[in-house]
mmCIF file of C-alpha atoms and ligand atoms in Angstrom:
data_model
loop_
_atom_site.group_PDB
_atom_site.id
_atom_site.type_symbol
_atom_site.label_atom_id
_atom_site.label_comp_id
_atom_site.label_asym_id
_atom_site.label_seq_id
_atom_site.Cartn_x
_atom_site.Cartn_y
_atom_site.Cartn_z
ATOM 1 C CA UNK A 11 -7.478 -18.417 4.597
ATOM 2 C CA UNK A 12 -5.639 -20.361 6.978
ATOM 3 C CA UNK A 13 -2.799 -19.334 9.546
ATOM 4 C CA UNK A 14 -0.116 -21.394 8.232
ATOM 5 C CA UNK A 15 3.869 -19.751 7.533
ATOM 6 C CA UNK A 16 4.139 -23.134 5.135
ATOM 7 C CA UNK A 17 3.501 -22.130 1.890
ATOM 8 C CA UNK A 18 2.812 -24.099 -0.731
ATOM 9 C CA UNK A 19 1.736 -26.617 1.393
ATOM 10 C CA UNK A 20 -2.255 -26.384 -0.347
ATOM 11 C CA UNK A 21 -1.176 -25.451 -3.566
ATOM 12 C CA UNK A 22 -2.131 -28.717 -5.968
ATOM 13 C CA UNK A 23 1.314 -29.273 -7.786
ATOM 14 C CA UNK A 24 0.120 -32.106 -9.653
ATOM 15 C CA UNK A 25 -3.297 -30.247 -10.589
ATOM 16 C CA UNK A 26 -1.604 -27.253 -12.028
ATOM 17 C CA UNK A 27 1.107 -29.532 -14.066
ATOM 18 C CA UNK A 28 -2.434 -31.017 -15.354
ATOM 19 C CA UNK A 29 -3.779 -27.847 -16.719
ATOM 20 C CA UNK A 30 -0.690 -26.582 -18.115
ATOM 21 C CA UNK A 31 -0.888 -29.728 -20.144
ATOM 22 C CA UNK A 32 -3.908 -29.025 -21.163
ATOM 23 C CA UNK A 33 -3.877 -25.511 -21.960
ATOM 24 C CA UNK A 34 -0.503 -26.403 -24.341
ATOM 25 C CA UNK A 35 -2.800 -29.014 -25.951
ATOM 26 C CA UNK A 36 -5.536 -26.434 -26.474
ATOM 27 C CA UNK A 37 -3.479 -23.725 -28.068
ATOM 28 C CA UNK A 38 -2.006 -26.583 -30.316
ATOM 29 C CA UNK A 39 1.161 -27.324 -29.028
ATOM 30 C CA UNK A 40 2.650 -30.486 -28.353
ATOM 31 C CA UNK A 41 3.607 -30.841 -25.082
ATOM 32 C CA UNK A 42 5.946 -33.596 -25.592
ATOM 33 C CA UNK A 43 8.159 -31.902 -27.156
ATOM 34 C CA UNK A 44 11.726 -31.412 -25.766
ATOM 35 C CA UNK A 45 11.202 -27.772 -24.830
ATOM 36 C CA UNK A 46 8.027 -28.088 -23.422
ATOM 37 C CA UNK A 47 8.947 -30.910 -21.487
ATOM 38 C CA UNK A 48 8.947 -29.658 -17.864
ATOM 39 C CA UNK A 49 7.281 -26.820 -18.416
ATOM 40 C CA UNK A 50 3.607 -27.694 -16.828
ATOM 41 C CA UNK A 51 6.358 -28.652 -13.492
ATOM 42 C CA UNK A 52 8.391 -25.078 -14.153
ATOM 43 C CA UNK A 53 4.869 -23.535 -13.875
ATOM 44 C CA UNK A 54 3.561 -25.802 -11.121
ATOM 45 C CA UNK A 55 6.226 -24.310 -8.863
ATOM 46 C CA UNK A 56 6.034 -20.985 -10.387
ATOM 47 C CA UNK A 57 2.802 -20.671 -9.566
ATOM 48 C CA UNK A 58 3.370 -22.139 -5.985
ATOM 49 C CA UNK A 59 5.500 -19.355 -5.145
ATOM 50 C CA UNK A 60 3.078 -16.963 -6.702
ATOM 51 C CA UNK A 61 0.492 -17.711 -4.847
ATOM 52 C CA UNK A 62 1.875 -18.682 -1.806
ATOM 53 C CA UNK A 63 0.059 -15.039 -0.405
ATOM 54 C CA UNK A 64 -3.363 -17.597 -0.105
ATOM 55 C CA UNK A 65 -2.394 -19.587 2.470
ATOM 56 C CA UNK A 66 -0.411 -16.626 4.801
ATOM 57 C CA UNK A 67 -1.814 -14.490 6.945
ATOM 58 C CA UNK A 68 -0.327 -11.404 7.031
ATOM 59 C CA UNK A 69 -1.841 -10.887 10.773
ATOM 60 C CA UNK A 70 0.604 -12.711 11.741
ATOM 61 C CA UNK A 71 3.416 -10.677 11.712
ATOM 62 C CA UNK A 72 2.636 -8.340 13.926
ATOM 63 C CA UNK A 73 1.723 -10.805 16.838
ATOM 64 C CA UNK A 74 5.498 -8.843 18.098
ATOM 65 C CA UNK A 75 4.729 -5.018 18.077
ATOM 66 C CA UNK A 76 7.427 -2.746 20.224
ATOM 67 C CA UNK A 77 6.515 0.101 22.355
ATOM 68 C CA UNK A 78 9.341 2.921 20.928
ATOM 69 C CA UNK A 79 7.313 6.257 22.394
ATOM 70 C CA UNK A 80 7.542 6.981 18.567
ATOM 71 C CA UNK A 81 4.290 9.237 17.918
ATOM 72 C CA UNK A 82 5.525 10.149 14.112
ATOM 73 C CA UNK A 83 5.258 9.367 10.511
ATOM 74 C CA UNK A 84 6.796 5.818 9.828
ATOM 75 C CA UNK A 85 6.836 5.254 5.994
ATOM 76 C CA UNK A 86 8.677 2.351 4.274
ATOM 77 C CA UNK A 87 8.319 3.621 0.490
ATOM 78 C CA UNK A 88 9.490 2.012 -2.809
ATOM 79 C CA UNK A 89 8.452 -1.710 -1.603
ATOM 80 C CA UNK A 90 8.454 -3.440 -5.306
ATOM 81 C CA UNK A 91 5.833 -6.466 -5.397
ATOM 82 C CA UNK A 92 4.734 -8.629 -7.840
ATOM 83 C CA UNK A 93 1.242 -9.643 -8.321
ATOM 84 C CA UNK A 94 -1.266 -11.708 -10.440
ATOM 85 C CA UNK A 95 -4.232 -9.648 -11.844
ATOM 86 C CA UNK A 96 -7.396 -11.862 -11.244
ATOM 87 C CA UNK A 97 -9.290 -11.068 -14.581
ATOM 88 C CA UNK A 98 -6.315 -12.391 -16.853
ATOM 89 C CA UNK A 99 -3.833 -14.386 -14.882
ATOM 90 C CA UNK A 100 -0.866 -12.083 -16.273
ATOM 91 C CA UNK A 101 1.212 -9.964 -13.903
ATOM 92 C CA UNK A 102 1.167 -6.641 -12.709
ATOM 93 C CA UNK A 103 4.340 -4.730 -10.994
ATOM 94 C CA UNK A 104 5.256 -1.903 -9.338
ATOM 95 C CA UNK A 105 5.551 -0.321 -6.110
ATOM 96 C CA UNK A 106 4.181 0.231 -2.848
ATOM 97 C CA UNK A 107 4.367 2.387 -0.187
ATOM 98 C CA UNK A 108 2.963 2.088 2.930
ATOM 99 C CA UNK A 109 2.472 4.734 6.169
ATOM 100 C CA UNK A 110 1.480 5.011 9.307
ATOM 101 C CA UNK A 111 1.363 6.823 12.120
ATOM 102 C CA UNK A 112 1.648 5.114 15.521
ATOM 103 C CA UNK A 113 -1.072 5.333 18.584
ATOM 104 C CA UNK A 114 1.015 5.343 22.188
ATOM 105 C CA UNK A 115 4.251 4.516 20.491
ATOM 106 C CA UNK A 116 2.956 0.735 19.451
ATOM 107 C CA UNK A 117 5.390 0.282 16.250
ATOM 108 C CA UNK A 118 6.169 -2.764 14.274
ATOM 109 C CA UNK A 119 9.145 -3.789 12.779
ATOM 110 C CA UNK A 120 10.101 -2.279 9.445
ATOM 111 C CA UNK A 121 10.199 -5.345 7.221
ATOM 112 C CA UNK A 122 7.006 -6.905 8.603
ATOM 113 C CA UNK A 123 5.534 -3.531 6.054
ATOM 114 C CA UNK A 124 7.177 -4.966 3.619
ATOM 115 C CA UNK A 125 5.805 -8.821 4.273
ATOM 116 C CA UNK A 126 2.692 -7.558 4.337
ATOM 117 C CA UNK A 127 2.761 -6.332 0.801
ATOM 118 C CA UNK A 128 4.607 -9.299 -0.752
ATOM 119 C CA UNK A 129 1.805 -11.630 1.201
ATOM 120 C CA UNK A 130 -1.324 -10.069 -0.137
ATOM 121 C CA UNK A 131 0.177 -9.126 -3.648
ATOM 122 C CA UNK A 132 1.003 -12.890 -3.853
ATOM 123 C CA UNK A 133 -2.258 -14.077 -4.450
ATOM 124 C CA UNK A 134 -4.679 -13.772 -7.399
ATOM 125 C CA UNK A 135 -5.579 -10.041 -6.998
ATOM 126 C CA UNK A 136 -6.664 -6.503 -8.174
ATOM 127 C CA UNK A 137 -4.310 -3.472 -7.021
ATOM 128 C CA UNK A 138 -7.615 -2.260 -5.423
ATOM 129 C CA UNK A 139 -8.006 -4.815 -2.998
ATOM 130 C CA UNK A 140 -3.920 -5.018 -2.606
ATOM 131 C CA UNK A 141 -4.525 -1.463 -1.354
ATOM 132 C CA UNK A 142 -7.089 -2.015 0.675
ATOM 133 C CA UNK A 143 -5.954 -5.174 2.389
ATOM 134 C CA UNK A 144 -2.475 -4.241 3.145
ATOM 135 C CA UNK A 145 -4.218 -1.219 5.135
ATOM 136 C CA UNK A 146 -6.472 -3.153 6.715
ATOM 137 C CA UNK A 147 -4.171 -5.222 8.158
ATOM 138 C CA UNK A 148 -2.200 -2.075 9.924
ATOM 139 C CA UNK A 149 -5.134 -1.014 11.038
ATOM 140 C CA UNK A 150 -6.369 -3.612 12.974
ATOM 141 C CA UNK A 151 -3.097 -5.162 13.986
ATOM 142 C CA UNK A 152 -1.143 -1.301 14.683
ATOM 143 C CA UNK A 153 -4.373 0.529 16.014
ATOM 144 C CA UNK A 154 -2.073 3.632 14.360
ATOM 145 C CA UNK A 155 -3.695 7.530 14.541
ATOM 146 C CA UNK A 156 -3.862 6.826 10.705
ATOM 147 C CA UNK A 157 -2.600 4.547 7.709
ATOM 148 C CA UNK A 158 -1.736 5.676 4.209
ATOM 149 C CA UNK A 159 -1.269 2.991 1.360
ATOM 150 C CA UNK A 160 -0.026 3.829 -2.293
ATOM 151 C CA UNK A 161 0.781 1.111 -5.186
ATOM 152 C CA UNK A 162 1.923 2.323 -8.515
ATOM 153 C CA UNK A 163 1.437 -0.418 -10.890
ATOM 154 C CA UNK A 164 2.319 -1.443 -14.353
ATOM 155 C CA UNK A 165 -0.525 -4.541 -15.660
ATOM 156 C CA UNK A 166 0.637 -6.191 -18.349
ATOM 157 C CA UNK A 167 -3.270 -7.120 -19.676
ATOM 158 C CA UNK A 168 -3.017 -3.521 -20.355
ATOM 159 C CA UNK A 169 0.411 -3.859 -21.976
ATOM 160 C CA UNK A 170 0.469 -6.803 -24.062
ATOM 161 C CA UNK A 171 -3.114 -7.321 -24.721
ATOM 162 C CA UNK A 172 -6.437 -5.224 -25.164
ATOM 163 C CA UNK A 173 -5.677 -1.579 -25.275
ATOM 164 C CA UNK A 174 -1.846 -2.238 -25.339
ATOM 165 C CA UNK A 175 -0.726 0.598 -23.621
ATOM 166 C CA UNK A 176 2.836 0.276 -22.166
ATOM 167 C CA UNK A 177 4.007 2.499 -19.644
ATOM 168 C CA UNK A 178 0.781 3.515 -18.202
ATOM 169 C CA UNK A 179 0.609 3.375 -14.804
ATOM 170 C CA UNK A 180 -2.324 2.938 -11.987
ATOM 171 C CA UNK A 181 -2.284 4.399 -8.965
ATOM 172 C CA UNK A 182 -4.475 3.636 -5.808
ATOM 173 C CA UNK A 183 -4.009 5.023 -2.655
ATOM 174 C CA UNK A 184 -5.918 4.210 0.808
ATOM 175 C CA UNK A 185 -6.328 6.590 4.075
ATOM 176 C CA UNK A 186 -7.462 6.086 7.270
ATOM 177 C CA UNK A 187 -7.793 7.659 10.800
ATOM 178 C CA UNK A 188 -5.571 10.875 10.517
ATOM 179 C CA UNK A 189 -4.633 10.999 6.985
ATOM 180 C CA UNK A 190 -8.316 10.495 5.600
ATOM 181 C CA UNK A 191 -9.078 13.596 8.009
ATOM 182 C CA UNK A 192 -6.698 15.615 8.248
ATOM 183 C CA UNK A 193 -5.306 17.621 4.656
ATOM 184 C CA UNK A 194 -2.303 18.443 5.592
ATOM 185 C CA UNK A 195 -1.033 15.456 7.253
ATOM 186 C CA UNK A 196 -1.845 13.592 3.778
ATOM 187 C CA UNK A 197 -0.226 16.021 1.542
ATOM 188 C CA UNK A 198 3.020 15.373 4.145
ATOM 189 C CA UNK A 199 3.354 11.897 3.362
ATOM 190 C CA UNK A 200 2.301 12.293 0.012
ATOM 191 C CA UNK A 201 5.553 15.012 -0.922
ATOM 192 C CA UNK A 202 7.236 12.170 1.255
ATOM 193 C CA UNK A 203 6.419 9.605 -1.056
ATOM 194 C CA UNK A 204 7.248 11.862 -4.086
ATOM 195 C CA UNK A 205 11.169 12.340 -2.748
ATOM 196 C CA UNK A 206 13.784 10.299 -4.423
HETATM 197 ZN ZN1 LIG B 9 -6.164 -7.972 -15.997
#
């Protein structure tokens, strides 16, 4: 992973158009016809954008941390993201929800939670790791008393292939520091999480 904000900038266009090509050959299409076209550059850039999480470091955004005095629960909940599932190359959806609690008032700002998520989800992934990695990051960068991460996902190679079960939902959560420890601090943020 490398530090740059540029993304895109090592994504292969041309190598992606390539493939698409090819896989539209392989299923037996013919990818000269009209409506296929400019679809291998649609996807190119597509998948650019989708991906763009591989060449970002979501470190970065908290090089800029304030000192509030704020010693409470910060929780930016119902962060949608988009992701690619690494076993099938189809999406999965949902939401996220991420928590902290700050050590000697060091906060961050709001939407740099939110940046966070869309940078790691953007990248070929499992929720797991999504879950993981977005905590990871607020640990190290935040030193917080503790961290609490929680995606609900839709995958769609559970939806429109294999078992074909629409509508189920995975959930994966991630605590550190306090709210690994301490019961009643993670049943807080979790009845926060569950308020509409
Ligand atoms: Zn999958």
């Amino acid at each position: 992973m490398t530090n740059t904000t540029e993304n895109n900038k090592q994504v292969d266009l041309n190598k992606i158009k390539e493939a698409v090509t090819m896989i539209l050959e392989a299923v037996g299409e013919d990818p000269n016809r009209e409506g296929l076209l400019d679809t291998p550059n649609r996807v190119a850039k597509m998948y650019g954008e989708m991906f763009a999480g591989l060449h970002t470091d979501a470190r970065e955004y908290f090089e800029t941390v304030f000192h509030e005095g704020h010693d409470e629960v910060v929780l930016v909940k119902d962060i949608p993201f988009f992701s690619m599932c690494e076993h099938h190359l189809v999406p999965f959806y949902g939401k996220a929800h991420v928590a902290y609690i700050p050590q000697d008032g060091v906060v961050a700002g709001l939407s740099k939670l939110a940046r966070t998520v869309d940078t790691v989800a953007r990248r070929p992934q499992l929720q797991e790791r999504i879950t993981a990695e977005v905590a990871e990051v607020l640990q190290e960068k935040l030193n917080p008393k503790g961290v609490y991460v929680l995606l609900e996902a839709e995958h769609m190679c559970m939806t429109m292939r294999g078992i074909k079960k629409p509508g189920a939902k995975t959930i994966t959560s991630v605590a550190k520091g306090i709210f690994e420890t301490d019961d009643v601090k993670r049943s807080e943020i979790l009845s926060f999480i569950q308020m509409s």
